[in-house]
């Protein structure tokens, strides 16, 4: 019995340390952890974080802000303010809750009915909601002889959404300032902020890590626009009562094994691990969208897939702790004919109905851009953790770049994004400043393309 308890304590401590060590500072240990029994086999781990953005944004032509025409905008806003807690109730049973707010600006993102002036004016008192809430049971626990074999099953509102590593990315340790967003393919339509209710299974088999889900997508009911030419049919999110979706992701971990205690995939380990993984994933929902041609409505299956690779390892002299991070993924999405979603993160702009300029974009106003659609997407990012400075060894600098190519059926040409920036790591990911300049695509009805810029400075703290 004592041997079993000792093994469990070592296993739990190892999982916690691996997660914290890779995601934040080498000095941080297990973070905010409350042991519930003397053996430390029952505990509660609490994580809290916030990401505040300052932005200087070149707005799309024909944008108004607060009712006035605007070509640019400068603001400060709350991208994420959250708290997560999970508890190891017994050696086999775990429960997790993750809640908070997102995307609060000076003009939008507030609670329901937050318009006008006053206590519930524009952007004020945003709704706090659950991002995740699930129960998990460990069917097969790692043993001393076989540390890399495990199987867990669970149910609830969960993040085991398949498709790609980036789809299940942790928001605490991005290499770039944020997710490329398109990897959350059903974001806030058929899911709740990249989560769905359902069942999941996850585990490891030596170097192979897997996770699968069977989920009930949230109802969508956008009415498809009727067209007379079938070639111009446009699929929209309309799944009626919604059929069950199947999703999964499998990867082979050639070097160090990553923790899968939680679903959140690390963006950059800052030289603390040697990781090289190749993975593939999918998401499939029958009759997830609909289109209309000559009054006849057709239902379309949603089939999404990806293949990707992730490399993160130290390079050069050990004492310098220089490290490289590379992620690349190819995504093939089929939501039905000409499906397209234009999205702007914390978009503060509204369309000027009177604007008729030739440079008016198909994506709309503010910082909206073609983000998700039927077609093919290629994405890659690379970062370099520079060597430690002798006078300030804890302060680290990590420049990065990212490129996205989107070839959507609904657009007349391929569009692309380019991002470049620097992570200024004060205490790993626990205290960092990220500065990034991005160019997003804009496309007019005449097929003229142009890039629009945005500078973001993010302040991140997490405990």
PDB file of C-alpha atoms in Angstrom, residues 57-74 106-107 348-356 365-366:
ATOM      1  CA  UNK A  57      -5.093  49.159 -35.611  1.00  0.00           C
ATOM      2  CA  UNK A  58      -5.467  50.206 -39.219  1.00  0.00           C
ATOM      3  CA  UNK A  59      -9.202  49.781 -39.799  1.00  0.00           C
ATOM      4  CA  UNK A  60     -10.894  48.449 -42.925  1.00  0.00           C
ATOM      5  CA  UNK A  61     -12.310  51.114 -45.277  1.00  0.00           C
ATOM      6  CA  UNK A  62     -15.883  52.126 -44.465  1.00  0.00           C
ATOM      7  CA  UNK A  63     -15.553  51.676 -40.679  1.00  0.00           C
ATOM      8  CA  UNK A  64     -17.200  53.727 -37.977  1.00  0.00           C
ATOM      9  CA  UNK A  65     -16.272  53.683 -34.280  1.00  0.00           C
ATOM     10  CA  UNK A  66     -18.809  55.119 -31.872  1.00  0.00           C
ATOM     11  CA  UNK A  67     -20.804  56.416 -34.820  1.00  0.00           C
ATOM     12  CA  UNK A  68     -17.924  58.364 -36.358  1.00  0.00           C
ATOM     13  CA  UNK A  69     -15.913  57.430 -39.461  1.00  0.00           C
ATOM     14  CA  UNK A  70     -12.473  56.124 -38.520  1.00  0.00           C
ATOM     15  CA  UNK A  71      -9.389  54.925 -40.371  1.00  0.00           C
ATOM     16  CA  UNK A  72      -7.443  53.797 -37.292  1.00  0.00           C
ATOM     17  CA  UNK A  73      -7.978  53.025 -33.641  1.00  0.00           C
ATOM     18  CA  UNK A  74      -5.907  53.010 -30.445  1.00  0.00           C
ATOM     19  CA  UNK A 106     -14.194  50.152 -24.351  1.00  0.00           C
ATOM     20  CA  UNK A 107     -17.165  49.741 -26.692  1.00  0.00           C
ATOM     21  CA  UNK A 348     -14.679  47.664 -32.284  1.00  0.00           C
ATOM     22  CA  UNK A 349     -15.771  48.784 -35.767  1.00  0.00           C
ATOM     23  CA  UNK A 350     -19.202  48.994 -37.374  1.00  0.00           C
ATOM     24  CA  UNK A 351     -19.982  49.293 -41.074  1.00  0.00           C
ATOM     25  CA  UNK A 352     -20.754  52.722 -42.516  1.00  0.00           C
ATOM     26  CA  UNK A 353     -23.896  52.027 -44.559  1.00  0.00           C
ATOM     27  CA  UNK A 354     -23.283  55.093 -46.722  1.00  0.00           C
ATOM     28  CA  UNK A 355     -19.739  54.116 -47.708  1.00  0.00           C
ATOM     29  CA  UNK A 356     -19.455  53.116 -51.397  1.00  0.00           C
ATOM     30  CA  UNK A 365     -15.651  46.737 -41.055  1.00  0.00           C
ATOM     31  CA  UNK A 366     -13.092  47.128 -38.284  1.00  0.00           C
TER      32      UNK A 366
END
